XYZ file of C-alpha atoms in Angstrom:
366
model
C 0.000 0.000 0.000
C 1.096 3.575 -0.657
C 1.790 4.757 2.875
C 2.383 8.313 1.699
C -1.280 8.922 0.847
C -2.961 11.363 3.231
C -5.641 8.766 4.013
C -6.476 7.383 7.462
C -8.068 3.970 7.995
C -10.693 4.146 10.736
C -12.018 0.586 10.509
C -10.559 -2.716 9.275
C -6.929 -1.791 8.575
C -6.192 -4.838 6.401
C -9.227 -4.492 4.168
C -8.706 -0.734 4.008
C -5.121 -1.164 2.797
C -6.260 -3.778 0.258
C -8.949 -1.415 -1.050
C -6.440 1.437 -1.420
C -4.071 -0.938 -3.226
C -6.839 -1.927 -5.603
C -7.700 1.661 -6.588
C -4.072 2.824 -6.722
C -3.465 4.687 -10.004
C -6.915 3.746 -11.305
C -9.500 5.910 -13.083
C -12.747 6.350 -11.170
C -16.139 7.780 -12.073
C -17.742 10.063 -9.484
C -21.526 9.872 -9.090
C -23.387 12.497 -7.061
C -26.787 11.216 -5.936
C -29.096 14.137 -5.193
C -32.424 14.205 -3.361
C -34.525 16.369 -1.055
C -36.788 15.589 1.877
C -39.190 17.627 3.993
C -37.358 16.213 7.029
C -34.480 18.562 6.185
C -36.797 21.542 6.794
C -37.428 20.744 10.465
C -35.906 23.736 12.296
C -32.618 22.951 14.026
C -31.782 19.766 12.105
C -29.581 20.858 9.214
C -27.062 23.559 8.364
C -27.646 23.108 4.636
C -29.030 26.319 3.211
C -29.592 29.802 4.581
C -33.092 28.860 5.779
C -35.067 25.570 5.906
C -37.016 26.134 2.656
C -33.759 26.869 0.844
C -32.779 23.188 1.301
C -34.816 22.348 -1.835
C -32.196 24.257 -3.841
C -29.048 22.917 -2.165
C -28.735 19.513 -3.957
C -29.393 20.862 -7.502
C -26.991 23.743 -6.823
C -24.355 21.243 -5.623
C -24.834 19.224 -8.826
C -24.426 22.334 -10.969
C -21.312 23.354 -9.084
C -19.672 19.977 -9.711
C -20.357 20.042 -13.449
C -20.143 23.747 -14.271
C -17.989 25.235 -11.523
C -20.888 27.576 -10.710
C -24.546 27.339 -9.705
C -27.570 28.122 -11.863
C -30.438 27.265 -9.506
C -29.238 29.866 -6.997
C -27.036 32.937 -7.013
C -23.553 32.312 -5.649
C -22.989 28.935 -3.968
C -24.865 26.944 -1.308
C -23.781 28.203 2.114
C -24.779 27.507 5.718
C -26.534 30.243 7.718
C -23.038 31.144 9.041
C -21.595 31.614 5.532
C -19.711 28.312 5.346
C -19.511 27.075 1.734
C -20.969 23.744 0.624
C -18.568 20.785 0.887
C -19.174 20.404 -2.867
C -16.380 22.985 -3.114
C -13.972 20.350 -1.711
C -15.389 17.713 -4.065
C -15.129 19.994 -7.095
C -11.508 20.843 -6.286
C -10.461 17.201 -5.825
C -12.226 15.983 -8.964
C -10.717 18.751 -11.105
C -7.206 18.217 -9.729
C -7.346 14.564 -10.784
C -9.534 15.039 -13.898
C -12.214 12.651 -12.614
C -15.509 12.618 -14.572
C -18.834 13.296 -12.840
C -22.355 11.953 -13.356
C -25.378 13.309 -11.475
C -28.070 10.811 -10.419
C -31.459 12.282 -9.481
C -32.968 10.206 -6.684
C -35.826 12.648 -6.076
C -35.482 16.436 -5.940
C -38.134 19.160 -5.949
C -35.973 21.531 -7.991
C -34.353 19.870 -11.012
C -30.696 20.777 -11.616
C -29.908 22.767 -14.761
C -27.317 20.205 -15.899
C -27.613 16.725 -17.478
C -28.475 13.947 -15.026
C -29.575 10.318 -14.844
C -33.214 10.028 -13.750
C -33.803 7.166 -11.282
C -37.536 7.805 -10.940
C -37.804 8.798 -7.287
C -39.790 11.621 -5.733
C -38.730 14.131 -3.112
C -39.233 12.720 0.378
C -41.874 13.639 2.937
C -41.263 14.440 6.617
C -40.427 11.149 8.379
C -42.713 12.138 11.262
C -45.566 11.128 8.915
C -44.305 7.516 9.028
C -44.632 7.463 5.230
C -41.685 9.319 3.779
C -40.533 7.687 0.515
C -42.398 6.548 -2.619
C -41.677 3.584 -4.933
C -38.587 2.377 -3.041
C -38.368 -0.978 -4.815
C -38.634 0.497 -8.330
C -35.902 3.046 -7.597
C -33.585 0.312 -6.269
C -34.086 -1.747 -9.428
C -33.530 1.224 -11.750
C -30.448 2.253 -9.801
C -29.062 -1.306 -9.998
C -29.334 -1.162 -13.783
C -27.637 2.245 -13.827
C -24.887 0.966 -11.505
C -24.245 -2.051 -13.733
C -23.855 0.151 -16.803
C -21.798 2.906 -15.166
C -19.411 0.298 -13.728
C -18.456 -0.613 -17.300
C -17.190 2.911 -17.974
C -14.420 3.117 -15.358
C -12.101 1.180 -13.035
C -14.239 1.883 -9.973
C -17.057 4.128 -8.763
C -17.085 6.826 -6.104
C -20.696 7.514 -5.079
C -21.603 10.540 -2.953
C -24.839 12.230 -1.921
C -26.411 15.615 -1.369
C -29.563 15.565 0.758
C -30.197 18.052 3.573
C -31.432 16.405 6.774
C -29.858 13.119 5.763
C -28.345 12.197 9.127
C -31.812 12.285 10.723
C -33.294 9.976 8.092
C -30.156 7.828 8.492
C -30.991 7.481 12.181
C -34.561 6.620 11.172
C -33.577 3.795 8.839
C -30.891 2.411 11.156
C -33.350 2.384 14.077
C -36.039 0.643 12.026
C -33.481 -1.979 10.947
C -32.398 -2.624 14.545
C -29.012 -0.868 14.461
C -28.289 1.182 17.574
C -27.383 4.605 16.209
C -28.784 6.954 18.883
C -26.132 9.554 19.646
C -23.940 8.134 16.860
C -24.998 9.938 13.654
C -23.085 13.113 12.836
C -24.326 16.606 12.050
C -23.421 19.564 9.857
C -23.781 21.646 13.022
C -21.035 21.945 15.664
C -23.602 21.170 18.394
C -25.117 17.864 17.273
C -28.914 17.984 17.909
C -29.135 14.298 18.934
C -32.256 14.600 21.107
C -34.172 16.403 18.347
C -33.187 13.682 15.841
C -34.257 10.924 18.244
C -37.617 12.638 18.878
C -38.250 13.019 15.132
C -37.409 9.352 14.486
C -39.515 8.080 17.410
C -42.475 10.115 16.173
C -42.093 8.669 12.664
C -41.827 5.069 13.868
C -44.782 5.488 16.220
C -46.925 6.997 13.449
C -45.982 4.044 11.203
C -46.837 1.581 13.982
C -43.223 0.411 14.171
C -40.418 0.388 16.738
C -36.664 -0.282 17.072
C -35.730 -3.260 14.877
C -39.319 -4.085 13.877
C -38.496 -3.721 10.166
C -35.167 -5.612 10.231
C -36.666 -8.164 7.826
C -38.456 -5.603 5.677
C -35.841 -3.042 4.570
C -38.040 -1.730 1.725
C -40.775 -0.788 4.194
C -38.171 0.667 6.585
C -37.042 3.136 3.896
C -40.653 3.888 2.926
C -41.589 4.739 6.521
C -38.607 6.631 7.926
C -35.940 6.866 5.212
C -35.212 9.292 2.386
C -35.111 9.020 -1.440
C -31.289 9.042 -1.602
C -31.091 5.661 0.167
C -32.741 3.323 -2.386
C -30.957 5.103 -5.246
C -27.503 4.890 -3.706
C -28.019 1.323 -2.470
C -29.105 0.215 -5.942
C -26.149 1.919 -7.613
C -23.743 0.177 -5.224
C -25.359 -3.263 -5.608
C -25.391 -2.958 -9.403
C -21.786 -1.782 -9.652
C -20.086 -3.824 -6.922
C -20.543 -7.064 -8.855
C -17.977 -5.747 -11.343
C -15.818 -3.019 -9.769
C -14.856 -1.636 -6.339
C -17.194 1.037 -4.962
C -16.156 3.837 -2.613
C -19.254 5.093 -0.800
C -18.358 8.734 -0.320
C -19.957 10.236 2.762
C -20.248 10.237 6.524
C -22.756 8.564 8.838
C -25.478 8.763 6.156
C -23.541 6.054 4.322
C -23.911 3.729 7.324
C -27.686 3.712 6.746
C -27.175 2.895 3.055
C -24.709 0.166 4.100
C -27.306 -1.284 6.475
C -29.857 -1.244 3.643
C -27.437 -3.019 1.261
C -26.582 -5.495 4.033
C -30.291 -6.306 4.393
C -30.898 -6.568 0.627
C -27.693 -8.048 -0.805
C -24.872 -8.533 1.762
C -22.434 -10.067 -0.748
C -22.200 -6.671 -2.485
C -20.323 -5.368 0.572
C -17.236 -7.476 -0.266
C -16.263 -4.872 -2.863
C -17.128 -1.719 -0.904
C -15.473 0.838 1.390
C -16.712 4.061 2.992
C -14.680 7.146 2.100
C -15.133 10.119 4.417
C -13.136 12.920 6.062
C -11.031 13.082 9.208
C -13.633 15.511 10.581
C -16.179 12.681 10.616
C -13.961 9.903 11.947
C -12.534 12.088 14.731
C -15.893 13.666 15.635
C -16.596 13.197 19.344
C -20.330 13.777 18.867
C -20.809 10.845 16.464
C -19.477 7.308 15.958
C -19.335 6.093 12.359
C -17.287 3.024 13.264
C -19.624 2.163 16.135
C -22.543 2.048 13.705
C -20.829 0.066 10.929
C -19.268 -2.621 13.127
C -22.684 -3.648 14.448
C -23.491 -5.389 11.168
C -20.482 -5.543 8.805
C -16.694 -5.145 8.547
C -16.525 -2.709 5.621
C -13.364 -0.541 5.815
C -13.742 3.151 6.637
C -11.209 5.412 4.923
C -10.827 9.086 5.785
C -9.143 11.856 3.809
C -6.752 13.478 6.290
C -7.751 17.040 5.387
C -6.754 19.965 7.591
C -8.021 23.504 6.996
C -6.459 24.904 10.174
C -3.886 26.891 8.199
C -6.360 28.281 5.653
C -6.363 32.050 5.192
C -10.150 31.930 4.695
C -12.320 31.857 7.850
C -15.041 30.082 5.837
C -12.656 27.128 5.412
C -10.668 27.155 8.658
C -13.957 26.941 10.570
C -14.280 23.338 9.310
C -11.768 22.527 12.053
C -14.373 23.532 14.674
C -16.763 20.767 13.597
C -19.005 22.666 11.199
C -20.195 20.776 8.081
C -17.533 17.968 8.229
C -18.600 16.142 5.034
C -21.099 16.112 2.173
C -21.428 15.744 -1.597
C -18.812 12.981 -1.429
C -16.030 15.361 -0.315
C -13.903 12.814 1.546
C -14.280 10.092 -1.066
C -13.474 12.518 -3.889
C -10.247 13.549 -2.106
C -9.271 9.905 -1.503
C -9.941 9.090 -5.182
C -7.883 12.085 -6.349
C -4.918 11.080 -4.164
C -5.180 7.412 -5.162
C -5.242 8.305 -8.864
C -2.482 10.922 -8.818
C -0.161 9.472 -6.161
C 2.485 11.967 -5.040
C 1.078 14.614 -7.384
C -1.892 15.251 -5.056
C -1.721 15.454 -1.255
C -3.687 17.297 1.431
C -1.590 20.463 1.060
C -2.170 20.643 -2.691
C -5.855 19.908 -2.131
C -6.125 22.821 0.309
C -4.431 25.149 -2.197
C -6.882 24.100 -4.929
C -9.852 24.429 -2.542
C -8.722 27.942 -1.524
C -8.266 28.931 -5.164
C -11.767 27.733 -6.079
C -13.208 29.259 -2.900
C -11.921 32.729 -3.798
C -13.342 32.406 -7.325
C -16.738 31.279 -6.027
C -16.961 33.912 -3.310
C -16.325 36.549 -5.998
C -19.459 35.279 -7.804
C -21.740 35.908 -4.801
């Protein structure tokens, strides 16, 4: 294994090293799976967007940023209420440094992105407190499997990320329904993780659906329908379809643990060819426990891009070191893929320089 990569292994050292060996010098395809859910509009849950209703625009704007280097659905770039830029900025910078192609997969958004995308046939999600949050889960999984099979033929491996505001709350919902103990373990875009609010939202949703912890362990489709979000069936299907042929790096934080649990319930053999790719901010986060979730049901390796913005001259970037945002839009996985492809030509210092360069360009567009 290339020990000089700025990548940490947070779970299953041996498998993590083997995965990095396998993707060393290879050409990936990056897929951004976008979706929206009314859950993301519950006050206090998400830092995505300047106000809760703005979250409908965040995923399409992220997609546009990745493909165009600017947003069309909104003016400027998606920012938190505190002015912190979307992690898609990190993703964009890594993908451009390593010349990695991007495909957008629409899992169910209210506002369609103004760029080409693959349509997986999902709808935007409802509030999980209704106990009925996602439509046509099975059809989306099947369509996404087909897409994953085809996209796997175009590259050496896939890196699949997501953009869905409120996604750690729906992750808690799905994990709880499947019988995985994730209370106090999912992360947050906010520095103060609103665990009790997330737990209350999930309990309300399960109660409304007539379900409880673990009651849907044998019915993962219904678990997503009741208390999940539209990103989950799409991303799970893409992984299952692709992992038969190529390695898959699931690019994201604790939201990916819910997708992993879904894949584990639907098609556990797919996990042999899978790793999670996230950031150091997620794996070192004291208010969440990505490893503690994953190891309850599988031994998939967790890789983390060892990014550090502490020396950045931009407050909007250096604040990442305080625990704001942490991950999103496949940022960690994109950085890992860029370093694996380029070797010594891309490290965390070069990534920070590219991120700062793109940040100053984007902030000038505001």
